[in-house]
Short mmCIF file of C-alpha atoms (C1' of nucleotides) in Angstrom, two decimals:
data_model
loop_
_atom_site.label_atom_id
_atom_site.label_comp_id
_atom_site.label_asym_id
_atom_site.label_seq_id
_atom_site.Cartn_x
_atom_site.Cartn_y
_atom_site.Cartn_z
CA MET A 1 8.58 6.38 -40.77
CA PRO A 2 11.48 7.27 -38.47
CA ASP A 3 14.47 8.94 -40.03
CA ARG A 4 17.10 6.21 -39.92
CA ARG A 5 19.99 8.61 -40.34
CA ALA A 6 18.85 10.88 -37.51
CA MET A 7 18.49 7.85 -35.28
CA LEU A 8 22.00 6.73 -36.10
CA LEU A 9 23.39 10.20 -35.45
CA CYS A 10 21.84 10.04 -32.01
CA MET A 11 23.74 6.84 -31.32
CA ASP A 12 26.98 8.68 -30.59
CA PRO A 13 27.97 7.68 -27.09
CA SER A 14 27.38 10.52 -24.76
CA PRO A 15 30.47 11.83 -22.90
CA SER A 16 28.78 10.81 -19.66
CA ALA A 17 28.09 7.27 -20.80
CA PRO A 18 30.26 4.78 -18.92
CA ALA A 19 32.89 2.89 -20.88
CA GLY A 20 32.10 -0.73 -21.65
CA ALA A 21 28.37 -0.15 -21.78
CA SER A 22 26.41 -3.10 -23.06
CA ALA A 23 25.51 -3.82 -26.68
CA ASP A 24 21.99 -2.90 -25.67
CA MET A 25 23.05 0.73 -25.90
CA LEU A 26 23.90 0.34 -29.57
CA ARG A 27 20.22 0.17 -30.38
CA PRO A 28 18.76 3.34 -31.91
CA PHE A 29 17.98 6.26 -29.64
CA SER A 30 15.19 8.70 -30.36
CA PRO A 31 14.86 11.64 -27.96
CA PRO A 32 11.49 11.16 -26.27
CA GLU A 33 10.35 14.78 -26.41
CA GLN A 34 10.66 14.68 -30.21
CA HIS A 35 8.87 11.36 -30.66
CA ILE A 36 5.91 11.50 -28.34
CA PRO A 37 3.35 10.14 -30.83
CA ARG A 38 5.54 7.11 -31.59
CA LEU A 39 6.27 6.63 -27.89
CA ARG A 40 2.55 6.58 -27.08
CA ARG A 41 1.88 4.09 -29.85
CA ALA A 42 4.68 1.79 -28.72
CA LEU A 43 3.32 1.87 -25.18
CA LEU A 44 -0.29 1.20 -26.20
CA ASP A 45 0.75 -1.62 -28.52
CA TRP A 46 2.79 -3.19 -25.74
CA PHE A 47 -0.09 -2.89 -23.28
CA ALA A 48 -2.59 -4.42 -25.69
CA VAL A 49 -0.48 -7.58 -25.81
CA ASN A 50 1.10 -7.71 -22.35
CA GLN A 51 -1.45 -6.42 -19.86
CA ARG A 52 -2.39 -8.77 -17.05
CA ARG A 53 -5.96 -9.92 -16.92
CA LEU A 54 -7.36 -8.46 -13.73
CA PRO A 55 -10.87 -8.42 -12.29
CA TRP A 56 -11.09 -4.62 -12.36
CA ARG A 57 -10.16 -4.57 -16.06
CA VAL A 58 -13.47 -6.07 -17.14
CA ASN A 59 -16.32 -3.65 -16.54
CA TYR A 60 -14.56 -0.40 -15.60
CA THR A 61 -17.48 0.76 -13.49
CA PRO A 62 -16.58 3.80 -11.37
CA TYR A 63 -17.21 1.76 -8.20
CA GLU A 64 -14.85 -1.02 -9.24
CA VAL A 65 -12.19 1.41 -10.44
CA TRP A 66 -12.44 3.33 -7.18
CA VAL A 67 -12.23 0.29 -4.91
CA SER A 68 -9.37 -1.22 -6.89
CA GLU A 69 -7.39 2.02 -6.87
CA VAL A 70 -7.78 2.49 -3.13
CA MET A 71 -7.04 -1.17 -2.49
CA LEU A 72 -3.84 -1.02 -4.50
CA GLN A 73 -2.45 2.06 -2.80
CA GLN A 74 0.90 0.98 -1.34
CA THR A 75 -0.11 -2.61 -2.02
CA GLN A 76 1.21 -5.17 -4.47
CA MET A 77 -1.14 -5.98 -7.31
CA GLU A 78 -1.06 -9.73 -6.82
CA ARG A 79 -2.29 -9.41 -3.26
CA GLY A 80 -5.06 -7.05 -4.28
CA VAL A 81 -6.82 -9.56 -6.54
CA ASP A 82 -8.19 -11.84 -3.83
CA TYR A 83 -9.22 -8.92 -1.66
CA PHE A 84 -10.96 -7.26 -4.59
CA ASN A 85 -12.94 -10.37 -5.51
CA ARG A 86 -14.03 -10.96 -1.92
CA TRP A 87 -14.93 -7.28 -1.51
CA MET A 88 -17.11 -7.25 -4.61
CA ALA A 89 -18.85 -10.44 -3.54
CA ARG A 90 -19.63 -8.88 -0.16
CA PHE A 91 -20.24 -5.26 -1.22
CA PRO A 92 -21.32 -5.48 -4.88
CA ASP A 93 -22.22 -1.82 -5.27
CA ILE A 94 -22.13 1.56 -3.58
CA ALA A 95 -25.46 1.02 -1.85
CA ALA A 96 -24.34 -2.27 -0.35
CA LEU A 97 -21.15 -0.70 0.95
CA ALA A 98 -22.95 2.34 2.35
CA ALA A 99 -25.32 0.05 4.25
CA ALA A 100 -22.54 -2.07 5.75
CA ASP A 101 -21.26 -2.01 9.33
CA GLU A 102 -17.75 -0.72 9.83
CA GLU A 103 -16.94 -3.99 11.62
CA ALA A 104 -17.71 -5.96 8.48
CA VAL A 105 -15.79 -3.53 6.28
CA LEU A 106 -12.67 -3.71 8.45
CA ARG A 107 -12.93 -7.49 8.60
CA GLN A 108 -12.89 -7.61 4.79
CA TRP A 109 -9.84 -5.35 4.83
CA GLU A 110 -7.94 -7.26 7.52
CA GLY A 111 -4.38 -7.99 6.44
CA LEU A 112 -4.17 -5.25 3.81
CA GLY A 113 -2.97 -2.60 6.25
CA TYR A 114 -3.50 1.16 6.25
CA TYR A 115 -6.96 0.64 7.66
CA SER A 116 -8.04 4.26 7.24
CA ARG A 117 -8.45 3.32 3.57
CA ALA A 118 -11.30 0.98 4.51
CA ARG A 119 -12.91 3.46 6.90
CA HIS A 120 -12.67 6.14 4.19
CA LEU A 121 -14.23 3.85 1.58
CA LEU A 122 -17.22 3.35 3.85
CA ALA A 123 -17.50 7.07 4.65
CA ALA A 124 -17.23 7.96 0.97
CA ALA A 125 -19.91 5.45 -0.02
CA ARG A 126 -22.25 7.00 2.52
CA LYS A 127 -21.37 10.46 1.21
CA ILE A 128 -22.15 9.38 -2.36
CA VAL A 129 -25.54 8.10 -1.20
CA ALA A 130 -26.25 11.25 0.79
CA GLU A 131 -24.96 13.86 -1.62
CA HIS A 132 -24.94 12.28 -5.09
CA GLY A 133 -28.05 10.14 -5.00
CA GLY A 134 -25.96 6.96 -4.82
CA VAL A 135 -24.36 7.64 -8.21
CA PHE A 136 -20.58 7.92 -8.34
CA PRO A 137 -19.73 11.53 -9.28
CA SER A 138 -17.95 12.10 -12.60
CA ASP A 139 -16.72 15.59 -11.81
CA LEU A 140 -13.06 15.67 -10.82
CA GLU A 141 -13.60 18.09 -7.96
CA ALA A 142 -16.42 15.99 -6.54
CA ILE A 143 -14.29 12.85 -6.82
CA ARG A 144 -11.39 14.57 -5.11
CA ALA A 145 -13.72 15.65 -2.27
CA LEU A 146 -14.47 12.04 -1.29
CA PRO A 147 -12.72 10.82 1.88
CA GLY A 148 -9.53 8.96 1.14
CA VAL A 149 -9.32 10.20 -2.44
CA GLY A 150 -6.15 12.21 -3.06
CA PRO A 151 -4.59 13.58 -6.25
CA TYR A 152 -3.53 10.20 -7.60
CA THR A 153 -6.79 8.35 -6.99
CA ALA A 154 -8.93 11.21 -8.29
CA GLY A 155 -6.96 11.29 -11.54
CA ALA A 156 -7.09 7.52 -11.81
CA ILE A 157 -10.87 7.37 -11.42
CA ALA A 158 -11.50 10.33 -13.72
CA SER A 159 -9.33 8.91 -16.48
CA ILE A 160 -9.83 5.16 -16.14
CA ALA A 161 -13.54 5.17 -15.34
CA PHE A 162 -14.66 8.37 -17.11
CA GLY A 163 -12.03 8.77 -19.84
CA GLU A 164 -10.88 12.24 -18.85
CA LYS A 165 -7.57 13.31 -20.36
CA LEU A 166 -5.64 13.33 -17.10
CA PRO A 167 -2.48 11.48 -16.10
CA CYS A 168 -2.11 9.07 -13.19
CA VAL A 169 1.16 9.68 -11.41
CA ASP A 170 1.96 6.88 -9.02
CA ALA A 171 5.34 5.44 -8.06
CA ASN A 172 5.41 3.33 -11.25
CA VAL A 173 4.83 6.34 -13.48
CA GLU A 174 7.37 8.39 -11.55
CA ARG A 175 9.93 5.68 -12.17
CA VAL A 176 9.15 5.35 -15.90
CA ILE A 177 9.25 9.10 -16.49
CA ALA A 178 12.34 9.62 -14.34
CA ARG A 179 14.14 7.10 -16.55
CA VAL A 180 12.77 8.03 -19.96
CA PHE A 181 13.36 11.75 -19.39
CA ASP A 182 16.38 11.34 -17.08
CA VAL A 183 15.00 13.28 -14.13
CA ASP A 184 18.09 13.73 -11.99
CA SER A 185 16.77 14.85 -8.58
CA PRO A 186 14.53 13.08 -6.02
CA VAL A 187 11.21 12.41 -7.79
CA LYS A 188 9.02 12.83 -4.72
CA GLN A 189 10.13 16.44 -4.22
CA ASP A 190 9.98 19.58 -6.31
CA PRO A 191 11.31 20.49 -8.77
CA ALA A 192 11.39 16.87 -10.01
CA ALA A 193 7.80 16.17 -8.96
CA GLY A 194 6.57 19.06 -11.10
CA VAL A 195 8.69 17.94 -14.05
CA VAL A 196 7.24 14.43 -13.77
CA ARG A 197 3.66 15.71 -13.58
CA ARG A 198 4.12 17.89 -16.66
CA TRP A 199 5.61 15.07 -18.71
CA ALA A 200 2.90 12.72 -17.51
CA LEU A 201 0.24 15.14 -18.72
CA ARG A 202 2.06 15.68 -22.03
CA LEU A 203 2.10 11.97 -22.75
CA VAL A 204 -1.64 11.26 -22.35
CA PRO A 205 -3.13 10.73 -25.82
CA GLU A 206 -6.49 12.15 -26.77
CA GLY A 207 -9.27 9.65 -26.18
CA ARG A 208 -7.02 6.89 -24.81
CA ALA A 209 -6.45 8.00 -21.22
CA ARG A 210 -7.76 4.74 -19.75
CA GLU A 211 -5.40 2.50 -21.70
CA HIS A 212 -2.47 4.89 -21.57
CA ASN A 213 -2.50 5.41 -17.82
CA GLN A 214 -2.82 1.73 -17.09
CA ALA A 215 -0.10 1.02 -19.63
CA MET A 216 2.30 3.41 -17.90
CA MET A 217 1.66 1.77 -14.54
CA GLU A 218 1.77 -1.75 -15.99
CA LEU A 219 5.08 -0.97 -17.68
CA GLY A 220 6.45 0.22 -14.36
CA ALA A 221 5.20 -2.90 -12.62
CA LEU A 222 6.38 -5.46 -15.20
CA ILE A 223 9.32 -3.97 -17.11
CA CYS A 224 10.55 -0.70 -15.67
CA ARG A 225 11.02 -2.18 -12.20
CA LYS A 226 13.65 -1.28 -9.67
CA LYS A 227 15.95 -3.48 -11.71
CA PRO A 228 14.81 -2.52 -15.21
CA ARG A 229 14.35 -5.02 -18.03
CA CYS A 230 15.41 -2.63 -20.78
CA GLU A 231 16.06 -5.48 -23.21
CA VAL A 232 12.32 -6.08 -23.55
CA CYS A 233 11.07 -2.54 -22.94
CA PRO A 234 8.90 -0.97 -25.64
CA LEU A 235 10.20 2.47 -24.66
CA ALA A 236 13.90 1.57 -24.72
CA GLU A 237 14.41 3.44 -27.97
CA PHE A 238 13.16 6.65 -26.34
CA CYS A 239 14.75 6.30 -22.93
CA ILE A 240 17.42 8.89 -22.13
CA SER A 241 18.73 7.21 -18.98
CA ARG A 242 19.06 3.89 -20.78
CA HIS A 243 20.90 5.65 -23.59
CA LEU A 244 23.26 7.08 -20.99
CA GLY A 245 23.61 3.72 -19.26
CA ILE A 246 22.25 5.07 -15.98
CA ALA A 247 18.73 3.62 -15.92
CA GLU A 248 19.43 1.90 -12.60
CA GLN A 249 20.37 5.27 -11.08
CA ARG A 250 16.87 6.55 -11.82
CA PRO A 251 14.72 7.53 -10.11
CA VAL A 252 16.89 9.37 -7.60
CA PRO A 253 15.63 8.19 -4.18
CA GLY A 254 14.57 10.56 -1.44
CA LYS A 255 15.64 10.12 2.13
CA ARG A 256 14.37 6.92 3.63
CA ALA A 257 12.60 6.43 6.93
CA VAL A 258 14.57 5.12 9.87
CA ILE A 259 13.27 1.77 11.09
CA LYS A 260 13.05 1.68 14.88
CA PRO A 261 13.13 -1.62 16.76
CA VAL A 262 10.44 -1.92 19.43
CA GLN A 263 10.05 -4.52 22.19
CA ALA A 264 6.37 -5.01 22.95
CA VAL A 265 4.14 -7.38 24.87
CA THR A 266 0.61 -8.68 24.57
CA GLY A 267 -1.40 -11.03 26.70
CA VAL A 268 -4.34 -13.35 26.18
CA LEU A 269 -6.36 -13.15 29.38
CA ARG A 270 -8.57 -16.23 29.84
CA ARG A 271 -11.55 -16.75 32.11
CA ALA A 272 -14.18 -19.46 31.98
CA GLY A 273 -13.28 -20.44 28.44
CA LEU A 274 -13.45 -16.86 27.16
CA VAL A 275 -10.68 -14.48 26.14
CA PHE A 276 -10.48 -10.73 26.61
CA VAL A 277 -10.20 -8.37 23.64
CA GLN A 278 -10.50 -4.61 23.29
CA LYS A 279 -11.26 -2.25 20.40
CA ARG A 280 -8.62 0.34 19.61
CA PRO A 281 -9.53 4.04 19.26
CA PRO A 282 -10.58 5.31 15.81
CA SER A 283 -7.40 7.29 15.17
CA GLY A 284 -3.82 6.13 15.20
CA VAL A 285 -2.39 2.79 14.24
CA TRP A 286 -4.89 -0.08 13.74
CA GLY A 287 -7.80 2.29 14.35
CA ASN A 288 -11.02 0.51 15.36
CA LEU A 289 -9.41 -2.92 15.17
CA TRP A 290 -9.68 -5.47 17.99
CA GLU A 291 -6.61 -6.61 19.87
CA PHE A 292 -5.30 -8.34 22.94
CA PRO A 293 -4.14 -5.60 25.36
CA GLY A 294 -0.46 -4.86 25.70
CA GLY A 295 2.17 -2.24 24.96
CA ARG A 296 5.81 -1.42 24.89
CA VAL A 297 8.43 -2.86 27.20
CA GLU A 298 10.09 -0.05 29.17
CA PRO A 299 13.90 0.10 29.31
CA GLY A 300 15.17 -2.35 31.91
CA GLU A 301 11.76 -3.99 32.29
CA SER A 302 11.11 -7.68 31.73
CA PRO A 303 8.42 -8.65 29.22
CA GLU A 304 6.51 -10.43 32.02
CA ALA A 305 6.50 -7.30 34.17
CA ALA A 306 5.53 -5.20 31.17
CA VAL A 307 2.46 -7.25 30.31
CA VAL A 308 1.24 -7.16 33.92
CA ARG A 309 1.79 -3.39 34.05
CA GLU A 310 0.11 -2.79 30.69
CA PHE A 311 -2.97 -4.76 31.72
CA MET A 312 -3.26 -2.73 34.89
CA GLU A 313 -2.85 0.54 32.99
CA GLU A 314 -5.15 -0.30 30.09
CA THR A 315 -7.87 -2.39 31.75
CA ALA A 316 -7.38 -2.16 35.54
CA PHE A 317 -7.18 -5.97 35.63
CA ALA A 318 -4.63 -7.47 38.01
CA VAL A 319 -3.21 -10.38 36.04
CA ARG A 320 -0.48 -12.95 36.40
CA VAL A 321 1.52 -14.68 33.71
CA ALA A 322 0.40 -18.29 33.36
CA GLU A 323 2.06 -19.25 30.08
CA THR A 324 4.65 -17.98 27.62
CA PHE A 325 3.59 -18.17 23.98
CA GLY A 326 6.85 -17.04 22.42
CA ILE A 327 7.71 -14.18 20.11
CA ILE A 328 6.06 -12.80 16.99
CA ARG A 329 8.17 -10.54 14.81
CA HIS A 330 6.18 -8.03 12.86
CA GLY A 331 7.07 -4.84 11.01
CA TYR A 332 4.66 -1.95 10.67
CA THR A 333 5.29 1.38 8.97
CA THR A 334 8.58 2.53 10.47
CA TYR A 335 8.79 0.04 13.32
CA ARG A 336 10.11 -3.46 13.67
CA LEU A 337 8.12 -5.06 16.43
CA THR A 338 9.30 -7.92 18.62
CA LEU A 339 6.07 -8.98 20.31
CA HIS A 340 6.37 -11.15 23.44
CA CYS A 341 3.13 -13.10 23.90
CA PHE A 342 1.71 -14.49 27.13
CA GLY A 343 -1.25 -16.42 28.45
CA LEU A 344 -2.71 -14.64 31.48
CA ASP A 345 -5.08 -15.36 34.36
CA LEU A 346 -6.77 -12.95 36.70
CA ALA A 347 -4.59 -12.60 39.78
CA ALA A 348 -7.47 -12.80 42.26
CA ALA A 349 -9.60 -15.90 42.05
CA GLY A 350 -13.29 -15.16 41.98
CA GLN A 351 -12.68 -11.57 41.00
CA THR A 352 -15.56 -10.07 39.03
CA PRO A 353 -14.01 -8.52 35.97
CA ALA A 354 -15.03 -4.96 35.24
CA ALA A 355 -12.51 -3.42 32.91
CA GLN A 356 -11.71 0.27 33.09
CA LEU A 357 -10.49 1.00 29.60
CA THR A 358 -7.83 3.63 28.99
CA ALA A 359 -6.54 2.54 25.59
CA ALA A 360 -9.73 1.27 23.99
CA THR A 361 -13.31 2.28 23.29
CA GLU A 362 -14.92 -1.10 23.93
CA CYS A 363 -14.08 -4.56 25.21
CA ARG A 364 -15.53 -8.06 25.11
CA TRP A 365 -15.05 -11.50 26.57
CA VAL A 366 -15.39 -13.79 23.57
CA ARG A 367 -15.12 -17.44 22.73
CA PRO A 368 -11.93 -18.18 20.81
CA ALA A 369 -14.05 -19.15 17.80
CA ASP A 370 -15.61 -15.69 17.78
CA LEU A 371 -12.23 -14.03 17.20
CA GLU A 372 -12.64 -15.04 13.58
CA ALA A 373 -15.37 -12.44 13.12
CA LEU A 374 -13.32 -9.53 14.49
CA ALA A 375 -10.89 -7.42 12.51
CA MET A 376 -7.47 -7.67 14.17
CA PRO A 377 -3.96 -6.41 13.39
CA ALA A 378 -1.85 -8.98 11.58
CA ALA A 379 0.37 -9.76 14.58
CA HIS A 380 -2.64 -10.38 16.83
CA ARG A 381 -4.31 -12.51 14.16
CA LYS A 382 -1.11 -14.52 13.94
CA LEU A 383 -1.21 -15.07 17.69
CA ALA A 384 -4.91 -15.99 17.67
CA ASP A 385 -4.35 -18.47 14.87
CA ARG A 386 -1.33 -19.94 16.63
CA LEU A 387 -3.37 -20.50 19.82
CA PHE A 388 -6.79 -21.39 18.53
CA ALA A 389 -6.66 -22.47 14.89
CA GLY A 390 -8.18 -25.90 14.51
CA LYS A 391 -9.40 -25.95 18.10
CA ASN A 392 -12.45 -23.79 17.53
CA GLN A 393 -15.96 -24.82 18.55
"C1'" DT B 1 6.32 19.92 5.28
"C1'" DA B 2 7.14 15.79 7.31
"C1'" DA B 3 5.61 12.18 9.87
"C1'" DG B 4 2.18 8.62 10.67
"C1'" DC B 5 -0.18 4.99 8.78
"C1'" DG B 6 0.54 -1.93 7.56
"C1'" DT B 7 1.72 -5.71 5.38
"C1'" DG B 8 3.98 -9.44 2.98
"C1'" DG B 9 7.07 -10.27 -1.02
"C1'" DT B 10 11.70 -10.18 -2.75
"C1'" DA B 11 16.72 -10.09 -3.02
"C1'" DT C 1 17.98 -11.86 8.50
"C1'" DT C 2 17.78 -7.35 7.11
"C1'" DA C 3 16.63 -3.77 3.80
"C1'" DC C 4 13.90 -2.25 0.50
"C1'" DC C 5 9.81 -1.99 -1.68
"C1'" DA C 6 4.35 -1.69 -3.70
"C1'" DA C 7 -1.59 1.60 -8.17
"C1'" DG C 8 -0.92 7.37 -1.50
"C1'" DC C 9 -3.70 9.99 1.85
"C1'" DT C 10 -4.20 12.67 6.02
"C1'" DT C 11 -2.90 15.83 9.43
#
DNA sequence: TAAGCGTGGTA
DNA sequence: TTACCAAGCTT
């Protein structure tokens, strides 16, 4: 039973609290470090009632936990659901994934971005087959040694799938802890990052790591969002930054990336009812995905001249612009792409095409309908759909 | 250590 | 429309 008088004593407005703070602040305040057991209970009770029903919250097999955690890295939960269900239908277990072609794996992943995640999933599945007899390892070090598994994902698998008493510290948890404990420097950097990790570990209750870690992340996703919903938060009573009226100033952001605008071109080269595509190199952006050739527009260069130049540089084809397909705007990582799209023909009639690839590892002339089977970057898929959707076969 | 790596939703 | 953001990892 909480000490009512102590709670009321803690209600004194802090000198740093802004004047005119809302009535919400008149609720009791209990310093979190002195009420950890009650804080845990409030969180678990909230999660039991409010958690979303998600396909990876049914069986909690290591494989499903692993795939879901990787899939949700830097990805919004809602979008992950469809991808997860399709993935499990196609690759139901580790053996099925290990036996798959990379082409098929990337095609399943198309549209999710950060494609090294998919390549790493495949490589890790093969490693599990080769080194762990096809059984997902339960040892934290062995989990961490899998390709694409970093500190967050290793902790998530160990705790959610195997029940180890470890915290998961993702951006949601960073935000929750930065607010509850009023961490006042950028959370991604030390010393704040260390403070957050230590509090995260402190909070994990014995025997309930699975529920607790998911509850922390779910709270961050549903309640403790960028704009916090403190009025319905189960941790409001314990939250220092809410008590101070500065919850929206936490977490302290780090420096943000500069977004660079880029003018780029791409061209769909046609010949005898087929179109030309090439496969990007394994490393770098869109690794191992198929695309229409193209590249950046040089300063002072027209998009038409750029696409002709890029085709010569990348494929040794002499092409001419036959059609203009308009512009596709597409952001990726720290770039904002304005992609000028063209329909192209070979410049010399009767020329026998023999591409000399400088920006790709492989190329094909394919029927438009066959583009559906290739993994392509989102902007190129948009273009393909714009040109060929509904006209296939 | 910092930059590279995608995408679509939201305000 | 732009800016910011979402269950990070690799080099």
